[in-house]
Amino acid sequence: MSSATRTLISPATLARPRGKAVYWTVFTGIVLLFALAFLFPVYWMVTGAMKSPDEVAQTPPTIVPKHWHLSGYTDAWDLMQLPQHLWNTVVQAAGAWAFQLVFCTAAAYALSKLKPAFGNVVLGGILATLMVPAQALVVPKYLTVADLPFIHTSLLNDPLGIWLPAVANAFNLYLLKRFFDQLPRDVLEAAEIDGAGKLRILWSVVLPMSRPVLGVVSIFALVAVWQDFLWPLMVFSDTDKQPISVALVQLSQNIQLTVLIAAMVIASIPMVALFLVFQRHIIAGISAGSTKG
């Protein structure tokens, strides 16, 4: 026996022309309202950089610029040295992503499939770090990076100062472990029967099946570094090596508001493009964590 699905509007009402018209009218209106709520701030920022400084500051504000100026974007590109700082950010984000993907994947695979001694204790200790505020870890992390134990070298003004602390990401490690726990055991046992070792199973079986969650972890890793401000500010005292998040604040003095808005628009383009390109992988990875393989 099939159970009937209860909805706010009965199927009989939807079948009528009037009910169908009302339904699609309400549905379209809600979609447009949500689209306006999310897209209007983006429109306001993009067009704000095309206004004159006086028009940006005037009250009441103008929805459409009276005169369109592209000089804000060109001035931001040149005066705020955006190419250099964007490249610094790309290097720092890419390195943190690579380190985090390698070490978090290896650790999650070990805790999930290799079942080491005291594995649950180790996992509990890792998850306990999620309860510690990030601000409380800034000082000990800085002291460690400023004088690396055993080798006594400083990682300040070095991308390694961003890459190595990013490896210790308990949330992404737990996300990977939970996904590995749900992988079909039959597939892994079949690979073992064929003579594959643990490392071979990870490379040839587990990783290809884990593309959705690896995409989600990659997005989290890149966005975390791209938008971080406090830690790069402490690591990079050299202005030429600072990422875009720090440079926008450091170089905003005596800069017109339109130029600063244009710089923020340019700085947000890579992350928006990254989401648009990989949105299917992100959604698939989020939903994959809630279903068993």
GROMACS .gro file of C-alpha atoms in nm:
model
  293
    1MET     CA    1   0.000   0.000   0.000
    2SER     CA    2   0.133   0.339  -0.095
    3SER     CA    3   0.098   0.614   0.161
    4ALA     CA    4  -0.053   0.939   0.038
    5THR     CA    5   0.170   1.246   0.047
    6ARG     CA    6   0.016   1.538   0.232
    7THR     CA    7   0.088   1.886   0.098
    8LEU     CA    8  -0.036   2.238   0.166
    9ILE     CA    9  -0.226   2.234  -0.163
   10SER     CA   10  -0.416   1.927  -0.270
   11PRO     CA   11  -0.347   1.772  -0.612
   12ALA     CA   12  -0.709   1.838  -0.707
   13THR     CA   13  -0.665   2.211  -0.646
   14LEU     CA   14  -0.343   2.216  -0.847
   15ALA     CA   15  -0.516   2.043  -1.135
   16ARG     CA   16  -0.758   2.332  -1.176
   17PRO     CA   17  -0.649   2.624  -1.399
   18ARG     CA   18  -0.706   2.881  -1.123
   19GLY     CA   19  -0.518   2.677  -0.863
   20LYS     CA   20  -0.229   2.620  -1.101
   21ALA     CA   21  -0.210   2.993  -1.184
   22VAL     CA   22  -0.210   3.091  -0.816
   23TYR     CA   23   0.055   2.831  -0.736
   24TRP     CA   24   0.296   2.944  -1.009
   25THR     CA   25   0.236   3.310  -0.929
   26VAL     CA   26   0.327   3.259  -0.564
   27PHE     CA   27   0.619   3.034  -0.650
   28THR     CA   28   0.760   3.283  -0.903
   29GLY     CA   29   0.719   3.572  -0.662
   30ILE     CA   30   0.906   3.392  -0.382
   31VAL     CA   31   1.190   3.294  -0.617
   32LEU     CA   32   1.221   3.654  -0.741
   33LEU     CA   33   1.226   3.787  -0.384
   34PHE     CA   34   1.504   3.548  -0.284
   35ALA     CA   35   1.700   3.628  -0.601
   36LEU     CA   36   1.663   4.000  -0.532
   37ALA     CA   37   1.773   3.959  -0.171
   38PHE     CA   38   2.091   3.776  -0.272
   39LEU     CA   39   2.179   3.956  -0.596
   40PHE     CA   40   2.101   4.316  -0.502
   41PRO     CA   41   2.403   4.352  -0.266
   42VAL     CA   42   2.625   4.225  -0.547
   43TYR     CA   43   2.470   4.472  -0.792
   44TRP     CA   44   2.510   4.752  -0.537
   45MET     CA   45   2.878   4.679  -0.490
   46VAL     CA   46   2.956   4.642  -0.862
   47THR     CA   47   2.774   4.961  -0.961
   48GLY     CA   48   2.900   5.150  -0.657
   49ALA     CA   49   3.253   5.131  -0.798
   50MET     CA   50   3.124   5.291  -1.121
   51LYS     CA   51   2.983   5.599  -0.948
   52SER     CA   52   3.165   5.920  -0.871
   53PRO     CA   53   3.286   5.968  -0.512
   54ASP     CA   54   3.021   6.233  -0.449
   55GLU     CA   55   2.742   6.013  -0.584
   56VAL     CA   56   2.847   5.720  -0.362
   57ALA     CA   57   2.829   5.937  -0.050
   58GLN     CA   58   2.510   6.125  -0.135
   59THR     CA   59   2.179   6.076   0.049
   60PRO     CA   60   1.945   5.933  -0.065
   61PRO     CA   61   2.158   5.694  -0.269
   62THR     CA   62   2.104   5.635  -0.639
   63ILE     CA   63   2.011   5.290  -0.762
   64VAL     CA   64   2.159   5.343  -1.108
   65PRO     CA   65   2.476   5.552  -1.154
   66LYS     CA   66   2.413   5.888  -1.320
   67HIS     CA   67   2.739   5.854  -1.509
   68TRP     CA   68   2.919   5.525  -1.556
   69HIS     CA   69   3.290   5.536  -1.471
   70LEU     CA   70   3.528   5.243  -1.511
   71SER     CA   71   3.820   5.439  -1.370
   72GLY     CA   72   3.751   5.296  -1.023
   73TYR     CA   73   3.845   4.948  -1.140
   74THR     CA   74   4.153   5.058  -1.331
   75ASP     CA   75   4.273   5.273  -1.041
   76ALA     CA   76   4.218   4.988  -0.796
   77TRP     CA   77   4.415   4.750  -1.018
   78ASP     CA   78   4.711   4.988  -1.037
   79LEU     CA   79   4.712   5.191  -0.714
   80MET     CA   80   4.646   4.899  -0.478
   81GLN     CA   81   4.882   4.658  -0.658
   82LEU     CA   82   4.606   4.399  -0.692
   83PRO     CA   83   4.791   4.162  -0.931
   84GLN     CA   84   5.073   4.109  -0.682
   85HIS     CA   85   4.846   4.061  -0.381
   86LEU     CA   86   4.609   3.835  -0.571
   87TRP     CA   87   4.904   3.619  -0.672
   88ASN     CA   88   5.021   3.607  -0.310
   89THR     CA   89   4.674   3.489  -0.210
   90VAL     CA   90   4.666   3.225  -0.483
   91VAL     CA   91   5.003   3.086  -0.371
   92GLN     CA   92   4.900   3.076  -0.006
   93ALA     CA   93   4.557   2.925  -0.075
   94ALA     CA   94   4.688   2.665  -0.321
   95GLY     CA   95   4.962   2.551  -0.084
   96ALA     CA   96   4.725   2.529   0.212
   97TRP     CA   97   4.478   2.334  -0.002
   98ALA     CA   98   4.743   2.085  -0.120
   99PHE     CA   99   4.886   2.027   0.228
  100GLN     CA  100   4.543   1.994   0.384
  101LEU     CA  101   4.412   1.758   0.119
  102VAL     CA  102   4.712   1.526   0.146
  103PHE     CA  103   4.745   1.508   0.524
  104CYS     CA  104   4.376   1.525   0.618
  105THR     CA  105   4.291   1.256   0.363
  106ALA     CA  106   4.570   1.031   0.488
  107ALA     CA  107   4.473   1.083   0.852
  108ALA     CA  108   4.102   1.027   0.783
  109TYR     CA  109   4.175   0.710   0.586
  110ALA     CA  110   4.395   0.576   0.866
  111LEU     CA  111   4.135   0.647   1.134
  112SER     CA  112   3.850   0.507   0.925
  113LYS     CA  113   3.994   0.199   0.753
  114LEU     CA  114   4.326   0.107   0.917
  115LYS     CA  115   4.182   0.111   1.270
  116PRO     CA  116   4.501   0.209   1.459
  117ALA     CA  117   4.543   0.155   1.832
  118PHE     CA  118   4.374   0.427   2.035
  119GLY     CA  119   4.222   0.562   1.714
  120ASN     CA  120   3.905   0.674   1.889
  121VAL     CA  121   4.109   0.855   2.152
  122VAL     CA  122   4.305   1.036   1.883
  123LEU     CA  123   3.984   1.126   1.699
  124GLY     CA  124   3.829   1.252   2.021
  125GLY     CA  125   4.131   1.471   2.085
  126ILE     CA  126   4.111   1.611   1.733
  127LEU     CA  127   3.741   1.686   1.765
  128ALA     CA  128   3.800   1.848   2.104
  129THR     CA  129   3.996   2.122   1.928
  130LEU     CA  130   3.673   2.232   1.761
  131MET     CA  131   3.553   2.351   2.101
  132VAL     CA  132   3.850   2.585   2.142
  133PRO     CA  133   3.793   2.936   1.998
  134ALA     CA  134   4.023   3.013   1.708
  135GLN     CA  135   4.132   3.338   1.876
  136ALA     CA  136   4.267   3.140   2.174
  137LEU     CA  137   4.506   2.955   1.945
  138VAL     CA  138   4.650   3.261   1.772
  139VAL     CA  139   4.923   3.338   2.029
  140PRO     CA  140   5.063   2.982   2.070
  141LYS     CA  141   5.040   2.931   1.696
  142TYR     CA  142   5.233   3.254   1.635
  143LEU     CA  143   5.502   3.161   1.887
  144THR     CA  144   5.539   2.822   1.718
  145VAL     CA  145   5.568   2.974   1.370
  146ALA     CA  146   5.807   3.246   1.487
  147ASP     CA  147   6.044   2.986   1.636
  148LEU     CA  148   5.977   2.641   1.492
  149PRO     CA  149   6.054   2.370   1.750
  150PHE     CA  150   6.365   2.152   1.707
  151ILE     CA  151   6.495   2.334   1.399
  152HIS     CA  152   6.456   2.684   1.551
  153THR     CA  153   6.374   2.870   1.231
  154SER     CA  154   6.115   3.136   1.165
  155LEU     CA  155   5.832   3.096   0.916
  156LEU     CA  156   5.724   3.459   0.935
  157ASN     CA  157   5.692   3.625   0.594
  158ASP     CA  158   5.697   3.276   0.445
  159PRO     CA  159   5.401   3.094   0.280
  160LEU     CA  160   5.480   2.794   0.500
  161GLY     CA  161   5.350   3.002   0.790
  162ILE     CA  162   5.008   2.975   0.623
  163TRP     CA  163   5.039   2.625   0.477
  164LEU     CA  164   5.145   2.425   0.783
  165PRO     CA  165   4.888   2.557   1.037
  166ALA     CA  166   4.613   2.502   0.778
  167VAL     CA  167   4.685   2.128   0.783
  168ALA     CA  168   4.538   2.093   1.134
  169ASN     CA  169   4.175   2.125   1.031
  170ALA     CA  170   3.964   1.902   1.253
  171PHE     CA  171   3.637   1.973   1.073
  172ASN     CA  172   3.760   1.869   0.728
  173LEU     CA  173   3.932   1.563   0.874
  174TYR     CA  174   3.610   1.454   1.043
  175LEU     CA  175   3.413   1.520   0.725
  176LEU     CA  176   3.648   1.296   0.528
  177LYS     CA  177   3.643   1.024   0.793
  178ARG     CA  178   3.264   1.015   0.801
  179PHE     CA  179   3.256   0.977   0.424
  180PHE     CA  180   3.518   0.700   0.429
  181ASP     CA  181   3.315   0.518   0.695
  182GLN     CA  182   3.022   0.498   0.454
  183LEU     CA  183   3.216   0.353   0.161
  184PRO     CA  184   3.101  -0.001   0.069
  185ARG     CA  185   3.316  -0.256   0.247
  186ASP     CA  186   3.266  -0.508  -0.035
  187VAL     CA  187   3.453  -0.289  -0.281
  188LEU     CA  188   3.753  -0.253  -0.050
  189GLU     CA  189   3.757  -0.624   0.030
  190ALA     CA  190   3.748  -0.705  -0.341
  191ALA     CA  191   4.052  -0.484  -0.394
  192GLU     CA  192   4.233  -0.664  -0.110
  193ILE     CA  193   4.153  -1.002  -0.268
  194ASP     CA  194   4.303  -0.877  -0.594
  195GLY     CA  195   4.626  -0.808  -0.405
  196ALA     CA  196   4.603  -0.433  -0.358
  197GLY     CA  197   4.777  -0.291  -0.054
  198LYS     CA  198   4.642  -0.023   0.176
  199LEU     CA  199   4.809   0.259  -0.014
  200ARG     CA  200   4.695   0.119  -0.349
  201ILE     CA  201   4.337   0.093  -0.223
  202LEU     CA  202   4.348   0.454  -0.110
  203TRP     CA  203   4.483   0.579  -0.443
  204SER     CA  204   4.287   0.361  -0.686
  205VAL     CA  205   3.960   0.291  -0.502
  206VAL     CA  206   3.892   0.532  -0.217
  207LEU     CA  207   3.998   0.860  -0.379
  208PRO     CA  208   3.804   0.811  -0.705
  209MET     CA  209   3.491   0.732  -0.502
  210SER     CA  210   3.549   1.036  -0.279
  211ARG     CA  211   3.545   1.308  -0.543
  212PRO     CA  212   3.231   1.480  -0.404
  213VAL     CA  213   3.362   1.515  -0.050
  214LEU     CA  214   3.709   1.607  -0.174
  215GLY     CA  215   3.547   1.888  -0.372
  216VAL     CA  216   3.372   2.016  -0.060
  217VAL     CA  217   3.690   1.998   0.147
  218SER     CA  218   3.878   2.179  -0.128
  219ILE     CA  219   3.625   2.463  -0.131
  220PHE     CA  220   3.636   2.493   0.248
  221ALA     CA  221   4.017   2.498   0.246
  222LEU     CA  222   4.045   2.760  -0.028
  223VAL     CA  223   3.776   2.989   0.110
  224ALA     CA  224   3.920   2.972   0.463
  225VAL     CA  225   4.260   3.097   0.346
  226TRP     CA  226   4.117   3.345   0.097
  227GLN     CA  227   3.900   3.525   0.353
  228ASP     CA  228   4.129   3.497   0.656
  229PHE     CA  229   4.259   3.827   0.786
  230LEU     CA  230   4.402   3.803   1.137
  231TRP     CA  231   4.649   3.521   1.084
  232PRO     CA  232   4.802   3.652   0.756
  233LEU     CA  233   4.827   3.995   0.918
  234MET     CA  234   5.040   3.846   1.196
  235VAL     CA  235   5.252   3.628   0.967
  236PHE     CA  236   5.329   3.880   0.691
  237SER     CA  237   5.478   4.207   0.807
  238ASP     CA  238   5.625   4.255   0.459
  239THR     CA  239   5.362   4.444   0.258
  240ASP     CA  240   5.477   4.294  -0.071
  241LYS     CA  241   5.396   3.942   0.054
  242GLN     CA  242   5.055   4.011   0.206
  243PRO     CA  243   4.740   3.849   0.064
  244ILE     CA  244   4.452   4.049  -0.075
  245SER     CA  245   4.247   4.039   0.248
  246VAL     CA  246   4.522   4.215   0.442
  247ALA     CA  247   4.633   4.444   0.159
  248LEU     CA  248   4.283   4.589   0.116
  249VAL     CA  249   4.292   4.714   0.474
  250GLN     CA  250   4.656   4.819   0.479
  251LEU     CA  251   4.636   5.012   0.150
  252SER     CA  252   4.290   5.164   0.202
  253GLN     CA  253   4.429   5.477   0.366
  254ASN     CA  254   4.389   5.790   0.151
  255ILE     CA  255   4.210   5.583  -0.116
  256GLN     CA  256   3.880   5.697  -0.262
  257LEU     CA  257   3.577   5.494  -0.159
  258THR     CA  258   3.495   5.401  -0.518
  259VAL     CA  259   3.846   5.263  -0.569
  260LEU     CA  260   3.820   5.057  -0.249
  261ILE     CA  261   3.481   4.918  -0.355
  262ALA     CA  262   3.623   4.827  -0.694
  263ALA     CA  263   3.915   4.648  -0.526
  264MET     CA  264   3.672   4.445  -0.313
  265VAL     CA  265   3.475   4.349  -0.623
  266ILE     CA  266   3.790   4.229  -0.798
  267ALA     CA  267   3.903   4.040  -0.489
  268SER     CA  268   3.570   3.853  -0.468
  269ILE     CA  269   3.565   3.743  -0.834
  270PRO     CA  270   3.790   3.433  -0.792
  271MET     CA  271   3.579   3.284  -0.511
  272VAL     CA  272   3.252   3.354  -0.693
  273ALA     CA  273   3.390   3.195  -1.009
  274LEU     CA  274   3.515   2.896  -0.810
  275PHE     CA  275   3.171   2.838  -0.663
  276LEU     CA  276   2.994   2.874  -0.999
  277VAL     CA  277   3.230   2.624  -1.161
  278PHE     CA  278   3.218   2.363  -0.884
  279GLN     CA  279   2.868   2.418  -0.744
  280ARG     CA  280   2.751   2.074  -0.858
  281HIS     CA  281   3.041   1.908  -0.679
  282ILE     CA  282   2.971   2.112  -0.365
  283ILE     CA  283   2.604   2.015  -0.355
  284ALA     CA  284   2.688   1.651  -0.433
  285GLY     CA  285   2.949   1.643  -0.156
  286ILE     CA  286   2.717   1.795   0.102
  287SER     CA  287   2.440   1.548   0.019
  288ALA     CA  288   2.686   1.256   0.007
  289GLY     CA  289   2.758   1.292   0.377
  290SER     CA  290   2.396   1.219   0.464
  291THR     CA  291   2.355   0.898   0.260
  292LYS     CA  292   2.512   0.560   0.305
  293GLY     CA  293   2.708   0.409   0.020
   0.00000   0.00000   0.00000
